[in-house]
Amino acid sequence: MSEIDVSKFEKKIELRNIEFEDIEEILELQQICFPGNMEPWEREQLESHLRIFPEGQFCVTYEGKIVGSCSSLRVNFDEYDDKHTWDEITDKGYITNHDPEGFNLYGIEVMVHPEYRRMKIGARLYEARKELAEQKNLKSIILGGRIPNYHKHSKEMTPREYVREVIQHNIYDPVLTFQLMNGFTVMRLNKSYLPDDKQSYAYATLMEWNNVDYIPNKTKKYFKTSEPVRITTIQYMMKTISSFEDFATQVEYYTDVASDQGSDFAVFPELLTTQLLSFCEEKSPSLAIRKLTEFTEQYIELFTNLAVRYNVNIIGGSHFVEEDGDIYNVAYLFRRDGTIDKQYKIHITPNERKWWGITAGDKVQVFDTDCGKVAILICYDIEFPELSRIVTDQGAKIIFTPFCTEDRQGYLRVRYCSQARAIENEIYTAIAGTVGNLSQVENMDIQYAQSGIFTPSDFSFPRDGIVGECHPNIETVVVGDVDLEILRRQRKTGSVNLLRDRRLDLYSVVQKDKSK
């Protein structure tokens, strides 16, 4: 089997600013999102948005098609009545009242194509607004939120009672519930906000999200206080299954867990796809592994869809892949924008070579993500310090290590080396391992793991250099935040400066190009 072209599985999802060429498609999208319920945009209104405040208008495209968009403007909200209407705050939709020096970002529209509403398109648009507010040092984001399910309850409760029930999670409202889940709080209820919004009976909730990094006096130098990245490492249970669908269900469950925690990365363990061998009849280890490679395309398609749908970057553990007759142990990075990268295992253990005939990869890489540069070193690779030094020099701030070890000694080699790499390279590391057993699968008998997230060792970090760790040998996850801004400062002002103090006049680590 030749090398699989992963590009055919990539599903391109992109968040960007709206352009003039997008207007017709956005007008069509609004007709789909709000059929007959509200007056649609006029082309002149959208053109006005782009002329006046282009950086405040966002859209999400999926495979080149616009599936979501949002509009906003800047205001000094203190200058407006709390009981304002949509027409008043937007100057009838033309945003000519936009104030380039305004302290508040005001959201005036969000829409998502009905066929794509379980792909966190709305969440991406809201995150874009939050990032804009942080970049512009704005005090808050304010919006008037529709309550479109109120018409179903209008005979039994007042709008205020309805909002209270939604806040208490007794009633689901597709707009208000979503806004609450995205960190907005209800300030008040406005009557006659949108007269043409029949579903909401023209009511809207005035809501606000506060920028905790806002600095009132903009004449002072602005210091970025935090750049957190949330990681979920998954301690995955290897148990008997009867189909690929069983595997997909287990994997999706943990992806959902990571997404619900607001994670930027979900990290699965090495060799998790060997669980598929529990329903394959082949007993010879070497032949079973070749059988396993037949699931490669299903595996890639599954994780690509999960990354996009749950809006989380996934380190998909590792999987055996056949290329030109050779078997490689490959870890895939499935980005939440639908793109894919992969890292081949560089160092093959004696066990992998003896039982499965695994071939070593030739190049260690660093990958760009929406949370900065990261690297993946599979299990045994983290025990070779040269690789971590190479990826650190190439800009990696986090090293992910999917692992699979059968005893405590093997696990401790991975753990101690991961912690050492974090200290000596002034980076973050995260390890995710398998537990349980596959008693009927040759060479996959027992597992030992205690997954965790590690930091350098200094005053800016947790006392023991541990963000979090799982309990040993149980099926669970650990969730933790690592702050890239603290890492940047540490490299300049830490108690020791291991990267800066290297004696490069005496030694260096260089990656050779075997293709030459």
mmCIF file with all atom_site columns, N, CA, C and O in Angstrom, residues 468-489:
data_model
loop_
_atom_site.group_PDB
_atom_site.id
_atom_site.type_symbol
_atom_site.label_atom_id
_atom_site.label_alt_id
_atom_site.label_comp_id
_atom_site.label_asym_id
_atom_site.label_entity_id
_atom_site.label_seq_id
_atom_site.pdbx_PDB_ins_code
_atom_site.Cartn_x
_atom_site.Cartn_y
_atom_site.Cartn_z
_atom_site.occupancy
_atom_site.B_iso_or_equiv
_atom_site.pdbx_formal_charge
_atom_site.auth_seq_id
_atom_site.auth_comp_id
_atom_site.auth_asym_id
_atom_site.auth_atom_id
_atom_site.pdbx_PDB_model_num
ATOM 1  N N  . GLY A 1 468 ? -1.585  18.943 36.233 1.00 0.00 ? 468 GLY A N  1
ATOM 2  C CA . GLY A 1 468 ? -2.576  17.958 36.656 1.00 0.00 ? 468 GLY A CA 1
ATOM 3  C C  . GLY A 1 468 ? -2.164  16.578 36.212 1.00 0.00 ? 468 GLY A C  1
ATOM 4  O O  . GLY A 1 468 ? -1.393  16.413 35.269 1.00 0.00 ? 468 GLY A O  1
ATOM 5  N N  . GLU A 1 469 ? -2.664  15.558 36.914 1.00 0.00 ? 469 GLU A N  1
ATOM 6  C CA . GLU A 1 469 ? -2.355  14.176 36.546 1.00 0.00 ? 469 GLU A CA 1
ATOM 7  C C  . GLU A 1 469 ? -3.526  13.286 36.912 1.00 0.00 ? 469 GLU A C  1
ATOM 8  O O  . GLU A 1 469 ? -4.263  13.540 37.864 1.00 0.00 ? 469 GLU A O  1
ATOM 9  N N  . CYS A 1 470 ? -3.695  12.229 36.139 1.00 0.00 ? 470 CYS A N  1
ATOM 10 C CA . CYS A 1 470 ? -4.762  11.265 36.400 1.00 0.00 ? 470 CYS A CA 1
ATOM 11 C C  . CYS A 1 470 ? -4.376  10.346 37.559 1.00 0.00 ? 470 CYS A C  1
ATOM 12 O O  . CYS A 1 470 ? -3.193  10.220 37.907 1.00 0.00 ? 470 CYS A O  1
ATOM 13 N N  . HIS A 1 471 ? -5.362  9.694  38.142 1.00 0.00 ? 471 HIS A N  1
ATOM 14 C CA . HIS A 1 471 ? -5.068  8.582  39.033 1.00 0.00 ? 471 HIS A CA 1
ATOM 15 C C  . HIS A 1 471 ? -4.562  7.425  38.180 1.00 0.00 ? 471 HIS A C  1
ATOM 16 O O  . HIS A 1 471 ? -5.010  7.230  37.048 1.00 0.00 ? 471 HIS A O  1
ATOM 17 N N  . PRO A 1 472 ? -3.631  6.627  38.692 1.00 0.00 ? 472 PRO A N  1
ATOM 18 C CA . PRO A 1 472 ? -3.069  5.547  37.875 1.00 0.00 ? 472 PRO A CA 1
ATOM 19 C C  . PRO A 1 472 ? -4.103  4.490  37.513 1.00 0.00 ? 472 PRO A C  1
ATOM 20 O O  . PRO A 1 472 ? -4.972  4.136  38.317 1.00 0.00 ? 472 PRO A O  1
ATOM 21 N N  . ASN A 1 473 ? -4.016  4.035  36.270 1.00 0.00 ? 473 ASN A N  1
ATOM 22 C CA . ASN A 1 473 ? -4.678  2.809  35.823 1.00 0.00 ? 473 ASN A CA 1
ATOM 23 C C  . ASN A 1 473 ? -6.192  2.805  35.933 1.00 0.00 ? 473 ASN A C  1
ATOM 24 O O  . ASN A 1 473 ? -6.799  1.770  36.166 1.00 0.00 ? 473 ASN A O  1
ATOM 25 N N  . ILE A 1 474 ? -6.812  3.989  35.772 1.00 0.00 ? 474 ILE A N  1
ATOM 26 C CA . ILE A 1 474 ? -8.268  4.016  35.659 1.00 0.00 ? 474 ILE A CA 1
ATOM 27 C C  . ILE A 1 474 ? -8.638  4.831  34.423 1.00 0.00 ? 474 ILE A C  1
ATOM 28 O O  . ILE A 1 474 ? -7.853  5.658  33.946 1.00 0.00 ? 474 ILE A O  1
ATOM 29 N N  . GLU A 1 475 ? -9.815  4.591  33.911 1.00 0.00 ? 475 GLU A N  1
ATOM 30 C CA . GLU A 1 475 ? -10.294 5.306  32.730 1.00 0.00 ? 475 GLU A CA 1
ATOM 31 C C  . GLU A 1 475 ? -10.761 6.695  33.153 1.00 0.00 ? 475 GLU A C  1
ATOM 32 O O  . GLU A 1 475 ? -11.746 6.840  33.872 1.00 0.00 ? 475 GLU A O  1
ATOM 33 N N  . THR A 1 476 ? -10.050 7.737  32.700 1.00 0.00 ? 476 THR A N  1
ATOM 34 C CA . THR A 1 476 ? -10.388 9.093  33.133 1.00 0.00 ? 476 THR A CA 1
ATOM 35 C C  . THR A 1 476 ? -9.685  10.104 32.234 1.00 0.00 ? 476 THR A C  1
ATOM 36 O O  . THR A 1 476 ? -9.035  9.739  31.253 1.00 0.00 ? 476 THR A O  1
ATOM 37 N N  . VAL A 1 477 ? -9.813  11.378 32.564 1.00 0.00 ? 477 VAL A N  1
ATOM 38 C CA . VAL A 1 477 ? -9.096  12.441 31.860 1.00 0.00 ? 477 VAL A CA 1
ATOM 39 C C  . VAL A 1 477 ? -8.524  13.399 32.892 1.00 0.00 ? 477 VAL A C  1
ATOM 40 O O  . VAL A 1 477 ? -8.937  13.408 34.055 1.00 0.00 ? 477 VAL A O  1
ATOM 41 N N  . VAL A 1 478 ? -7.584  14.209 32.452 1.00 0.00 ? 478 VAL A N  1
ATOM 42 C CA . VAL A 1 478 ? -7.131  15.342 33.260 1.00 0.00 ? 478 VAL A CA 1
ATOM 43 C C  . VAL A 1 478 ? -7.167  16.563 32.363 1.00 0.00 ? 478 VAL A C  1
ATOM 44 O O  . VAL A 1 478 ? -6.785  16.509 31.186 1.00 0.00 ? 478 VAL A O  1
ATOM 45 N N  . VAL A 1 479 ? -7.690  17.664 32.909 1.00 0.00 ? 479 VAL A N  1
ATOM 46 C CA . VAL A 1 479 ? -7.831  18.912 32.165 1.00 0.00 ? 479 VAL A CA 1
ATOM 47 C C  . VAL A 1 479 ? -6.995  19.976 32.861 1.00 0.00 ? 479 VAL A C  1
ATOM 48 O O  . VAL A 1 479 ? -7.036  20.106 34.091 1.00 0.00 ? 479 VAL A O  1
ATOM 49 N N  . GLY A 1 480 ? -6.225  20.735 32.086 1.00 0.00 ? 480 GLY A N  1
ATOM 50 C CA . GLY A 1 480 ? -5.410  21.792 32.684 1.00 0.00 ? 480 GLY A CA 1
ATOM 51 C C  . GLY A 1 480 ? -5.088  22.884 31.689 1.00 0.00 ? 480 GLY A C  1
ATOM 52 O O  . GLY A 1 480 ? -5.104  22.666 30.473 1.00 0.00 ? 480 GLY A O  1
ATOM 53 N N  . ASP A 1 481 ? -4.796  24.072 32.227 1.00 0.00 ? 481 ASP A N  1
ATOM 54 C CA . ASP A 1 481 ? -4.410  25.217 31.413 1.00 0.00 ? 481 ASP A CA 1
ATOM 55 C C  . ASP A 1 481 ? -2.910  25.442 31.501 1.00 0.00 ? 481 ASP A C  1
ATOM 56 O O  . ASP A 1 481 ? -2.329  25.384 32.595 1.00 0.00 ? 481 ASP A O  1
ATOM 57 N N  . VAL A 1 482 ? -2.307  25.712 30.363 1.00 0.00 ? 482 VAL A N  1
ATOM 58 C CA . VAL A 1 482 ? -0.910  26.141 30.318 1.00 0.00 ? 482 VAL A CA 1
ATOM 59 C C  . VAL A 1 482 ? -0.877  27.525 29.690 1.00 0.00 ? 482 VAL A C  1
ATOM 60 O O  . VAL A 1 482 ? -1.575  27.786 28.719 1.00 0.00 ? 482 VAL A O  1
ATOM 61 N N  . ASP A 1 483 ? -0.098  28.428 30.256 1.00 0.00 ? 483 ASP A N  1
ATOM 62 C CA . ASP A 1 483 ? -0.113  29.828 29.843 1.00 0.00 ? 483 ASP A CA 1
ATOM 63 C C  . ASP A 1 483 ? 1.158   30.148 29.058 1.00 0.00 ? 483 ASP A C  1
ATOM 64 O O  . ASP A 1 483 ? 2.265   30.142 29.604 1.00 0.00 ? 483 ASP A O  1
ATOM 65 N N  . LEU A 1 484 ? 0.990   30.447 27.775 1.00 0.00 ? 484 LEU A N  1
ATOM 66 C CA . LEU A 1 484 ? 2.144   30.702 26.919 1.00 0.00 ? 484 LEU A CA 1
ATOM 67 C C  . LEU A 1 484 ? 2.808   32.047 27.228 1.00 0.00 ? 484 LEU A C  1
ATOM 68 O O  . LEU A 1 484 ? 4.000   32.213 27.000 1.00 0.00 ? 484 LEU A O  1
ATOM 69 N N  . GLU A 1 485 ? 2.027   32.989 27.766 1.00 0.00 ? 485 GLU A N  1
ATOM 70 C CA . GLU A 1 485 ? 2.614   34.280 28.127 1.00 0.00 ? 485 GLU A CA 1
ATOM 71 C C  . GLU A 1 485 ? 3.530   34.139 29.345 1.00 0.00 ? 485 GLU A C  1
ATOM 72 O O  . GLU A 1 485 ? 4.609   34.727 29.397 1.00 0.00 ? 485 GLU A O  1
ATOM 73 N N  . ILE A 1 486 ? 3.127   33.343 30.316 1.00 0.00 ? 486 ILE A N  1
ATOM 74 C CA . ILE A 1 486 ? 3.995   33.079 31.468 1.00 0.00 ? 486 ILE A CA 1
ATOM 75 C C  . ILE A 1 486 ? 5.274   32.384 31.005 1.00 0.00 ? 486 ILE A C  1
ATOM 76 O O  . ILE A 1 486 ? 6.367   32.673 31.495 1.00 0.00 ? 486 ILE A O  1
ATOM 77 N N  . LEU A 1 487 ? 5.137   31.480 30.049 1.00 0.00 ? 487 LEU A N  1
ATOM 78 C CA . LEU A 1 487 ? 6.306   30.789 29.513 1.00 0.00 ? 487 LEU A CA 1
ATOM 79 C C  . LEU A 1 487 ? 7.273   31.786 28.870 1.00 0.00 ? 487 LEU A C  1
ATOM 80 O O  . LEU A 1 487 ? 8.495   31.711 29.069 1.00 0.00 ? 487 LEU A O  1
ATOM 81 N N  . ARG A 1 488 ? 6.740   32.720 28.113 1.00 0.00 ? 488 ARG A N  1
ATOM 82 C CA . ARG A 1 488 ? 7.581   33.725 27.459 1.00 0.00 ? 488 ARG A CA 1
ATOM 83 C C  . ARG A 1 488 ? 8.343   34.555 28.504 1.00 0.00 ? 488 ARG A C  1
ATOM 84 O O  . ARG A 1 488 ? 9.548   34.795 28.365 1.00 0.00 ? 488 ARG A O  1
ATOM 85 N N  . ARG A 1 489 ? 7.631   34.976 29.544 1.00 0.00 ? 489 ARG A N  1
ATOM 86 C CA . ARG A 1 489 ? 8.285   35.781 30.581 1.00 0.00 ? 489 ARG A CA 1
ATOM 87 C C  . ARG A 1 489 ? 9.326   34.970 31.333 1.00 0.00 ? 489 ARG A C  1
ATOM 88 O O  . ARG A 1 489 ? 10.399  35.467 31.690 1.00 0.00 ? 489 ARG A O  1
#
